[in-house]
C-alpha cells in the first residue's frame, strides 16, 4: 500500500535534493556573475513563471484530483497542454521586446526568446508527471528531477566559467528541464491521444477555474519581484532574489513536499471530512515544528553569513532575508488551505480566496516599496498572519477546523521559536570576537539543539512530526491496497 510516509519520503528526496542542488548552484553563480547578471535572470524568471501558468492551465491538477480518470481525460489533457505550450512559446517570441521595455532591461529580449524552449519542455512534462503524482509513484519522479538538477547545475557552472554572463543561468534552466523531461517520459510511457469534445470541455472547465486561481497566486507570490524589478531595477531585484534563494530550500522542500502529498491524499479522503480535518491539523503542526526553528536561525545568522559568503556588496540583502524568513514560516504553516479546497472539490473557493489574498498582498508590496526591498519583505509578514487565520476559517466551512484550534496547536511551537532570540544573544556574548565561520557554527548548533530539545519535549508535536515523516498512514480511512500503487 502506498503510504503517506512513502510519499513524503520520496517527495522530500526529490525536492530536497533538487532544491539543495539548485540553491547551492544559484549561490555559487551569484558570486561568480555578480548582481547585475543575477538580477536580469530574476526578471526573466518572473516572466517564465507567469506564462507557464497558461501552459499548465490546471490540467495536471485535474488529472490528479478526478475520482474516475478515463483514457479520454488523459488524451484531452495531452492535446490541451501541448497546444497551450506551443501558443505561449510563440507569444513569448513576440512579446519579449515589450517585457524588456517594461523592466527597462534590453538583455531580456534575447533571454526570453531562448527561454521559449523552456516553456515547451514544461508543456510536454505536464501529463506524464501528473499521472505519476496521481498514482503516488514519487520514486521515479524523484530520480528524474534529481538527474535534471545535477545536469542543469553542471551546465550552468560550466557556462559561467566560459561566458561569465547571465547566459549561464539560461543554460542551467534549459538543461535541467530537458533532462527531467527525458527521465519522466522514460518512466511514464502511456500515450493517450484519443478524446472527445465532452472530455475536452470538462477538463477545460475545471482547468479554467484553477487558471484564475493560479494567476492571482502568481500576483501574490511574484508581485513583489515585479514591483521591485520595475521600480528599483536589477541590482535591488538581485538582492531580493538572493534572499529568496537562501530561504528557498526549506520553503520548497517542506512546502511542496506536503502540498504534493496533501492533494492526492485529501482527494481520496474527500468524503470523510473528520479524517481530512485530523490530517490537516496534524500536518500543519508538523510543518510548523519543522520550519520554525530553522528559519528563525537563518534570520539570526544572515547578518554575518551573507556578507561573509557573498561580499559586502550584498549586505543590503540582510534585512530582507530576515523578514522573508519570518514570512516563510507563515506561508508554510498556512499554505495548505488552497490545496484543501481543491481536494474537497471546490476549486472555485480557492480562486476567490486567492483573489482576496492577492489584492491585499499586492497592496502591501506597492506601499512597502517606498522603503525599498526591506519594506516589501516586511509587508508579507504584516499581512501574513491575519490572512492565514482567515484562510483557516474558510477551510472550516469544508472540514471541522477553526482558527482557534490552529492557534492552540501552534502556541508551543511559537514559544519555542521565540526563545531562540534570547538564546542567540546569550551565545553571542562570548563568541563575538571569534572568526565568522566559527561563531556562526557555534551559535547555529547551540540554538538548533535547544529548539530540537524543546520540540521533542512536547508529546503532541513530536507525535505529529513522526507521523508525517516516519510512519505509514495508520488511519482506517487510508486508500486500500487494491486502489493504490506500490512504490518501486
Coordinates of C-alpha atoms in Angstrom, one line a residue:
X1 CA 0.0 0.0 0.0
X2 CA 1.3 3.4 -0.9
X3 CA 1.6 5.3 2.4
X4 CA 1.8 8.9 3.4
X5 CA 5.3 8.0 4.7
X6 CA 6.5 6.8 1.4
X7 CA 5.0 9.8 -0.4
X8 CA 6.6 12.3 2.0
X9 CA 9.9 10.5 1.9
X10 CA 10.3 10.4 -1.9
X11 CA 8.9 14.0 -2.2
X12 CA 11.5 15.1 0.3
X13 CA 14.2 13.3 -1.5
X14 CA 13.2 14.9 -4.8
X15 CA 12.5 18.4 -3.7
X16 CA 15.2 18.4 -1.0
X17 CA 17.9 17.1 -3.4
X18 CA 16.8 19.2 -6.3
X19 CA 16.4 22.4 -4.4
X20 CA 19.6 21.8 -2.5
X21 CA 21.5 21.5 -5.7
X22 CA 19.7 24.5 -7.3
X23 CA 20.2 26.7 -4.2
X24 CA 23.9 25.8 -4.0
X25 CA 24.4 26.4 -7.7
X26 CA 22.5 29.7 -7.6
X27 CA 24.6 31.0 -4.7
X28 CA 27.7 30.0 -6.5
X29 CA 26.6 31.6 -9.7
X30 CA 25.6 34.8 -7.7
X31 CA 29.2 35.1 -6.5
X32 CA 30.6 34.3 -10.0
X33 CA 28.3 36.5 -12.1
X34 CA 27.5 39.5 -9.8
X35 CA 24.3 41.4 -9.0
X36 CA 23.5 42.8 -12.5
X37 CA 23.6 39.3 -14.2
X38 CA 21.7 37.7 -11.3
X39 CA 19.0 40.5 -11.5
X40 CA 18.5 40.1 -15.2
X41 CA 17.7 36.4 -14.7
X42 CA 15.4 37.3 -11.8
X43 CA 13.3 39.3 -14.2
X44 CA 13.3 36.5 -16.8
X45 CA 12.3 34.0 -14.2
X46 CA 9.3 36.2 -13.2
X47 CA 8.1 36.2 -16.8
X48 CA 8.6 32.5 -17.4
X49 CA 6.8 31.7 -14.1
X50 CA 3.8 33.7 -15.2
X51 CA 3.4 32.3 -18.7
X52 CA 3.8 28.7 -17.5
X53 CA 0.6 29.2 -15.6
X54 CA -1.2 29.4 -19.0
X55 CA 0.6 26.2 -20.2
X56 CA -0.4 24.2 -17.1
X57 CA -3.9 25.7 -17.0
X58 CA -4.8 23.3 -14.2
X59 CA -4.8 20.3 -16.5
X60 CA -2.3 18.4 -14.3
X61 CA -4.3 19.1 -11.1
X62 CA -7.5 17.9 -12.8
X63 CA -5.8 14.6 -13.7
X64 CA -4.7 14.2 -10.0
X65 CA -8.0 15.3 -8.4
X66 CA -10.5 13.5 -10.7
X67 CA -12.0 10.4 -9.0
X68 CA -12.6 8.4 -12.1
X69 CA -10.0 9.0 -14.7
X70 CA -10.5 7.8 -18.3
X71 CA -8.2 7.5 -21.2
X72 CA -10.2 10.3 -22.9
X73 CA -9.3 12.6 -20.0
X74 CA -5.7 11.8 -20.4
X75 CA -5.9 12.5 -24.2
X76 CA -7.7 15.8 -23.6
X77 CA -5.0 16.9 -21.1
X78 CA -2.3 15.9 -23.6
X79 CA -3.7 17.9 -26.5
X80 CA -4.6 20.9 -24.4
X81 CA -1.3 21.1 -22.6
X82 CA 0.8 20.8 -25.8
X83 CA -1.4 23.2 -27.7
X84 CA -1.2 25.8 -24.9
X85 CA 2.6 25.3 -24.7
X86 CA 3.0 25.9 -28.4
X87 CA 0.8 29.1 -28.3
X88 CA 2.6 30.5 -25.2
X89 CA 6.0 29.8 -26.7
X90 CA 5.0 31.7 -29.9
X91 CA 3.7 34.6 -27.9
X92 CA 6.9 34.7 -25.9
X93 CA 8.9 35.2 -29.1
X94 CA 6.8 38.2 -30.0
X95 CA 6.3 39.7 -26.5
X96 CA 10.0 39.6 -25.5
X97 CA 10.8 43.2 -26.5
X98 CA 7.8 44.5 -24.7
X99 CA 8.8 42.7 -21.5
X100 CA 12.3 44.1 -21.8
X101 CA 10.9 47.6 -22.2
X102 CA 8.7 47.1 -19.1
X103 CA 11.7 46.2 -17.0
X104 CA 13.9 48.7 -18.8
X105 CA 16.5 45.9 -19.5
X106 CA 17.4 45.3 -23.1
X107 CA 19.1 42.0 -22.5
X108 CA 15.8 40.4 -21.6
X109 CA 14.7 40.3 -25.3
X110 CA 17.2 37.6 -26.3
X111 CA 17.0 35.8 -23.0
X112 CA 13.2 35.3 -23.2
X113 CA 13.3 34.2 -26.8
X114 CA 15.7 31.4 -25.9
X115 CA 13.6 30.6 -22.8
X116 CA 10.6 29.9 -25.1
X117 CA 12.1 26.5 -25.4
X118 CA 11.8 26.1 -21.7
X119 CA 8.0 26.7 -22.0
X120 CA 7.7 23.8 -24.5
X121 CA 9.6 21.5 -22.2
X122 CA 7.3 22.2 -19.3
X123 CA 4.3 21.6 -21.5
X124 CA 5.5 18.1 -22.5
X125 CA 6.1 17.2 -18.9
X126 CA 2.6 18.1 -17.5
X127 CA 0.6 14.9 -18.3
X128 CA 3.3 12.2 -17.5
X129 CA 4.3 13.9 -14.3
X130 CA 0.7 14.4 -13.2
X131 CA 0.0 10.7 -13.8
X132 CA 3.0 9.7 -11.7
X133 CA 1.7 12.0 -8.9
X134 CA -1.9 10.6 -9.2
X135 CA -0.6 7.1 -8.7
X136 CA 1.8 8.4 -6.0
X137 CA 4.8 7.0 -7.9
X138 CA 7.1 9.6 -6.4
X139 CA 10.2 7.4 -6.5
X140 CA 10.7 7.6 -10.3
X141 CA 9.6 11.2 -10.4
X142 CA 12.3 12.0 -7.7
X143 CA 15.0 10.3 -9.7
X144 CA 14.1 12.2 -12.9
X145 CA 14.1 15.5 -11.1
X146 CA 17.3 14.9 -9.3
X147 CA 19.0 13.9 -12.6
X148 CA 17.8 17.1 -14.1
X149 CA 19.0 19.2 -11.2
X150 CA 22.5 17.7 -11.4
X151 CA 22.8 18.1 -15.2
X152 CA 21.5 21.6 -15.1
X153 CA 23.9 22.7 -12.4
X154 CA 26.8 21.2 -14.2
X155 CA 25.8 23.0 -17.4
X156 CA 25.3 26.3 -15.6
X157 CA 28.6 26.3 -13.8
X158 CA 30.4 25.3 -17.0
X159 CA 28.7 28.1 -18.9
X160 CA 29.6 30.6 -16.2
X161 CA 33.2 29.7 -16.4
X162 CA 33.1 30.1 -20.2
X163 CA 30.8 33.1 -20.7
X164 CA 30.8 34.9 -17.3
X165 CA 27.3 36.2 -18.1
X166 CA 23.6 35.6 -17.4
X167 CA 23.6 33.0 -20.2
X168 CA 25.0 30.5 -17.7
X169 CA 21.7 30.5 -15.8
X170 CA 19.7 30.2 -19.0
X171 CA 21.6 27.0 -19.9
X172 CA 21.2 25.7 -16.4
X173 CA 17.4 26.0 -16.6
X174 CA 17.1 24.5 -20.1
X175 CA 19.3 21.5 -19.5
X176 CA 17.6 20.9 -16.1
X177 CA 14.1 20.7 -17.6
X178 CA 15.2 18.8 -20.7
X179 CA 16.9 16.0 -18.6
X180 CA 14.0 15.9 -16.2
X181 CA 11.5 15.5 -19.1
X182 CA 13.5 12.7 -20.6
X183 CA 13.5 10.9 -17.2
X184 CA 9.8 11.3 -16.7
X185 CA 8.9 10.1 -20.3
X186 CA 11.1 7.1 -19.8
X187 CA 9.2 6.0 -16.7
X188 CA 5.6 7.1 -17.7
X189 CA 5.2 5.7 -21.2
X190 CA 1.4 5.8 -21.5
X191 CA 0.5 7.9 -24.6
X192 CA -3.2 8.7 -24.9
X193 CA -4.3 10.8 -27.8
X194 CA -8.0 9.8 -28.3
X195 CA -10.5 12.0 -26.6
X196 CA -13.9 13.7 -27.2
X197 CA -15.3 17.2 -27.2
X198 CA -17.2 16.5 -24.0
X199 CA -14.0 15.4 -22.2
X200 CA -12.1 18.4 -23.5
X201 CA -14.9 20.7 -22.3
X202 CA -15.0 19.1 -18.9
X203 CA -11.2 19.3 -18.4
X204 CA -11.1 22.8 -19.8
X205 CA -13.8 23.9 -17.4
X206 CA -12.0 22.5 -14.4
X207 CA -8.7 24.0 -15.6
X208 CA -10.3 27.4 -16.2
X209 CA -11.3 27.6 -12.6
X210 CA -7.7 26.8 -11.5
X211 CA -6.2 29.2 -14.1
X212 CA -7.8 32.2 -12.4
X213 CA -6.5 31.0 -9.1
X214 CA -3.0 30.4 -10.4
X215 CA -2.9 33.9 -12.0
X216 CA -3.9 35.6 -8.7
X217 CA -1.5 33.3 -6.8
X218 CA 1.3 34.4 -9.2
X219 CA 0.5 38.1 -8.4
X220 CA 0.6 37.3 -4.7
X221 CA 3.8 35.2 -4.9
X222 CA 5.7 37.2 -7.5
X223 CA 4.2 40.6 -7.4
X224 CA 6.9 41.7 -5.0
X225 CA 9.5 40.7 -7.7
X226 CA 7.6 42.6 -10.4
X227 CA 7.3 45.7 -8.3
X228 CA 10.9 45.7 -7.2
X229 CA 12.2 44.9 -10.7
X230 CA 10.1 47.7 -12.2
X231 CA 10.7 50.4 -9.6
X232 CA 14.1 49.5 -8.1
X233 CA 15.9 47.8 -11.0
X234 CA 18.2 44.8 -11.5
X235 CA 20.6 45.3 -8.5
X236 CA 17.7 45.6 -6.0
X237 CA 16.0 42.6 -7.5
X238 CA 19.2 40.6 -7.3
X239 CA 19.4 41.4 -3.6
X240 CA 15.8 40.4 -3.1
X241 CA 16.2 37.2 -5.2
X242 CA 19.3 36.2 -3.2
X243 CA 17.1 36.5 0.0
X244 CA 14.6 34.1 -1.5
X245 CA 17.3 31.8 -2.8
X246 CA 18.8 31.5 0.7
X247 CA 15.4 30.5 2.0
X248 CA 14.1 28.5 -1.0
X249 CA 15.4 25.2 0.3
X250 CA 13.1 25.0 3.4
X251 CA 10.3 26.8 1.6
X252 CA 10.3 24.5 -1.4
X253 CA 11.2 21.2 0.3
X254 CA 8.7 21.4 3.1
X255 CA 6.0 23.3 1.3
X256 CA 6.0 21.4 -1.9
X257 CA 6.6 18.0 -0.2
X258 CA 3.5 18.4 1.9
X259 CA 1.5 20.1 -0.9
X260 CA 2.3 17.2 -3.4
X261 CA 1.2 14.7 -0.8
X262 CA -1.9 16.6 0.5
X263 CA -3.7 17.0 -2.8
X264 CA -3.9 13.2 -3.7
X265 CA -4.3 12.1 -0.1
X266 CA -7.1 14.6 0.8
X267 CA -8.8 13.9 -2.6
X268 CA -9.0 10.2 -1.7
X269 CA -10.5 11.1 1.7
X270 CA -12.7 13.9 0.5
X271 CA -15.9 12.1 1.6
X272 CA -14.6 11.7 5.1
X273 CA -14.3 15.2 6.5
X274 CA -13.3 14.3 10.0
X275 CA -10.4 12.3 8.7
X276 CA -9.3 15.2 6.4
X277 CA -9.6 17.6 9.4
X278 CA -7.4 15.4 11.5
X279 CA -4.7 15.2 8.8
X280 CA -5.0 19.0 8.3
X281 CA -4.3 19.8 11.9
X282 CA -1.5 17.2 12.2
X283 CA 0.3 18.2 9.0
X284 CA 0.0 21.9 9.9
X285 CA 1.5 21.4 13.3
X286 CA 4.2 19.1 12.0
X287 CA 5.2 21.7 9.3
X288 CA 5.4 24.5 11.9
X289 CA 7.6 22.3 14.1
X290 CA 9.9 21.5 11.2
X291 CA 10.3 25.0 9.8
X292 CA 10.1 27.5 12.7
X293 CA 13.4 26.7 14.3
X294 CA 15.5 26.5 11.1
X295 CA 14.0 29.7 9.6
X296 CA 14.5 31.7 12.9
X297 CA 18.1 30.5 12.9
X298 CA 18.5 31.6 9.3
X299 CA 17.1 35.1 10.1
X300 CA 19.5 35.4 13.0
X301 CA 22.6 34.2 11.1
X302 CA 22.0 36.2 8.0
X303 CA 23.6 39.4 9.5
X304 CA 27.0 37.7 9.5
X305 CA 26.6 35.0 6.9
X306 CA 25.5 36.9 3.8
X307 CA 28.4 39.5 3.8
X308 CA 30.9 36.7 4.6
X309 CA 29.6 34.4 1.8
X310 CA 28.9 36.9 -1.0
X311 CA 30.8 40.0 -0.1
X312 CA 29.9 43.4 1.4
X313 CA 28.1 44.5 -1.7
X314 CA 25.4 42.0 -0.9
X315 CA 24.8 43.3 2.6
X316 CA 21.7 45.1 1.6
X317 CA 20.0 41.7 1.3
X318 CA 20.3 41.0 5.1
X319 CA 17.2 42.8 6.4
X320 CA 15.1 41.5 3.5
X321 CA 16.3 37.9 4.3
X322 CA 15.3 38.3 7.9
X323 CA 11.8 39.5 7.0
X324 CA 11.4 36.8 4.4
X325 CA 12.4 34.1 6.9
X326 CA 9.5 35.1 9.2
X327 CA 7.2 35.3 6.2
X328 CA 8.3 31.8 5.1
X329 CA 7.1 30.4 8.4
X330 CA 3.7 31.9 7.9
X331 CA 3.4 30.8 4.3
X332 CA 4.3 27.3 5.1
X333 CA 2.1 26.9 8.1
X334 CA -1.0 28.4 6.4
X335 CA -0.2 27.4 2.9
X336 CA -2.4 24.2 2.6
X337 CA -5.7 26.0 2.5
X338 CA -5.9 26.2 -1.3
X339 CA -4.9 22.6 -1.8
X340 CA -7.5 21.5 0.7
X341 CA -10.2 23.5 -1.1
X342 CA -9.3 21.8 -4.4
X343 CA -9.1 18.4 -2.8
X344 CA -12.6 18.8 -1.3
X345 CA -13.9 19.6 -4.8
X346 CA -14.2 23.4 -4.5
X347 CA -11.6 25.0 -6.9
X348 CA -13.9 28.0 -7.2
X349 CA -13.4 28.7 -3.5
X350 CA -9.7 28.6 -4.0
X351 CA -10.0 31.2 -6.8
X352 CA -11.9 33.7 -4.7
X353 CA -9.6 33.1 -1.7
X354 CA -6.5 33.6 -3.8
X355 CA -8.0 36.8 -5.3
X356 CA -8.6 38.2 -1.8
X357 CA -5.1 37.4 -0.6
X358 CA -3.5 38.7 -3.8
X359 CA -5.3 42.0 -3.6
X360 CA -4.1 42.5 0.0
X361 CA -0.6 41.3 -0.7
X362 CA -0.1 43.5 -3.9
X363 CA -1.3 46.5 -2.0
X364 CA 1.3 45.7 0.7
X365 CA 4.0 45.4 -2.0
X366 CA 3.1 48.8 -3.5
X367 CA 3.1 50.5 -0.1
X368 CA 6.2 48.7 1.1
X369 CA 8.4 49.5 -1.9
X370 CA 8.6 53.1 -0.6
X371 CA 11.1 51.6 1.9
X372 CA 12.9 49.5 -0.7
X373 CA 13.2 45.7 -0.6
X374 CA 13.0 45.7 3.2
X375 CA 9.6 47.4 3.1
X376 CA 8.3 44.9 0.5
X377 CA 9.6 41.9 2.6
X378 CA 8.1 43.3 5.8
X379 CA 4.7 43.7 4.1
X380 CA 4.5 39.9 3.6
X381 CA 4.8 39.4 7.3
X382 CA 2.4 42.2 8.3
X383 CA -0.5 40.7 6.2
X384 CA 0.5 37.1 6.5
X385 CA -0.9 36.1 9.9
X386 CA -4.4 37.7 9.6
X387 CA -4.8 36.3 6.1
X388 CA -3.6 32.9 7.3
X389 CA -6.2 32.7 10.1
X390 CA -8.9 33.9 7.7
X391 CA -8.0 31.1 5.3
X392 CA -8.4 28.6 8.1
X393 CA -11.8 30.0 8.9
X394 CA -12.8 29.5 5.2
X395 CA -11.5 25.9 5.2
X396 CA -13.5 25.4 8.3
X397 CA -16.7 25.5 6.2
X398 CA -15.5 22.4 4.4
X399 CA -13.9 20.4 7.2
X400 CA -14.2 20.7 11.0
X401 CA -11.2 23.0 11.7
X402 CA -11.0 26.5 13.2
X403 CA -8.5 29.4 13.7
X404 CA -8.7 28.9 17.5
X405 CA -7.9 25.2 17.1
X406 CA -4.9 26.1 14.9
X407 CA -3.6 28.8 17.4
X408 CA -3.8 26.4 20.3
X409 CA -1.9 23.7 18.5
X410 CA 0.8 26.2 17.3
X411 CA 1.3 28.1 20.5
X412 CA 4.0 25.8 22.0
X413 CA 6.0 25.9 18.7
X414 CA 5.8 29.7 18.5
X415 CA 7.1 29.9 22.1
X416 CA 10.0 27.6 21.3
X417 CA 10.9 29.7 18.2
X418 CA 10.7 33.0 20.1
X419 CA 13.0 31.6 22.9
X420 CA 15.8 31.3 20.3
X421 CA 16.1 35.1 20.1
X422 CA 17.3 35.4 23.7
X423 CA 19.4 32.3 23.4
X424 CA 21.2 33.6 20.3
X425 CA 22.0 36.8 22.2
X426 CA 23.4 34.9 25.1
X427 CA 25.6 32.7 22.9
X428 CA 26.8 35.8 21.0
X429 CA 28.3 37.4 24.1
X430 CA 31.4 35.1 24.5
X431 CA 31.7 34.4 20.7
X432 CA 31.7 38.0 19.4
X433 CA 35.5 38.1 18.6
X434 CA 35.7 34.6 17.1
X435 CA 36.2 34.1 13.3
X436 CA 32.9 34.5 11.4
X437 CA 32.6 30.8 10.4
X438 CA 33.4 29.6 13.9
X439 CA 30.9 31.8 15.7
X440 CA 28.2 31.0 13.1
X441 CA 28.7 27.3 13.5
X442 CA 28.6 27.5 17.3
X443 CA 25.6 29.8 17.5
X444 CA 23.6 27.8 14.9
X445 CA 24.5 24.5 16.6
X446 CA 23.5 25.6 20.1
X447 CA 20.2 27.3 19.1
X448 CA 19.2 24.4 16.8
X449 CA 20.0 21.8 19.5
X450 CA 17.9 23.7 22.1
X451 CA 15.0 24.1 19.6
X452 CA 15.0 20.4 18.8
X453 CA 15.0 19.6 22.5
X454 CA 12.1 21.9 23.2
X455 CA 10.1 20.4 20.3
X456 CA 10.9 16.8 21.4
X457 CA 9.6 17.6 24.9
X458 CA 6.1 18.4 23.5
X459 CA 4.4 15.0 23.1
X460 CA 1.7 16.1 20.6
X461 CA 4.1 17.9 18.4
X462 CA 6.6 15.1 18.5
X463 CA 3.9 12.6 17.5
X464 CA 2.7 14.7 14.6
X465 CA 6.2 15.1 13.2
X466 CA 6.9 11.4 13.5
X467 CA 3.6 10.5 11.8
X468 CA 4.4 12.9 8.9
X469 CA 8.0 11.8 8.2
X470 CA 8.3 8.3 9.6
X471 CA 5.1 6.4 10.0
X472 CA 2.8 5.0 7.4
X473 CA -0.7 6.3 7.5
X474 CA -2.4 4.4 10.2
X475 CA -5.8 5.9 9.5
X476 CA -8.6 3.3 8.8
X477 CA -9.7 5.6 6.0
X478 CA -6.5 5.3 4.1
X479 CA -6.7 4.0 0.5
X480 CA -6.8 0.3 0.2
X481 CA -4.2 -1.9 -1.4
X482 CA -6.4 -2.5 -4.3
X483 CA -6.8 1.2 -5.1
X484 CA -3.1 2.1 -4.5
X485 CA 0.1 1.8 -6.5
X486 CA 3.1 0.3 -4.9
X487 CA 6.2 2.5 -5.0
X488 CA 9.2 0.9 -6.5

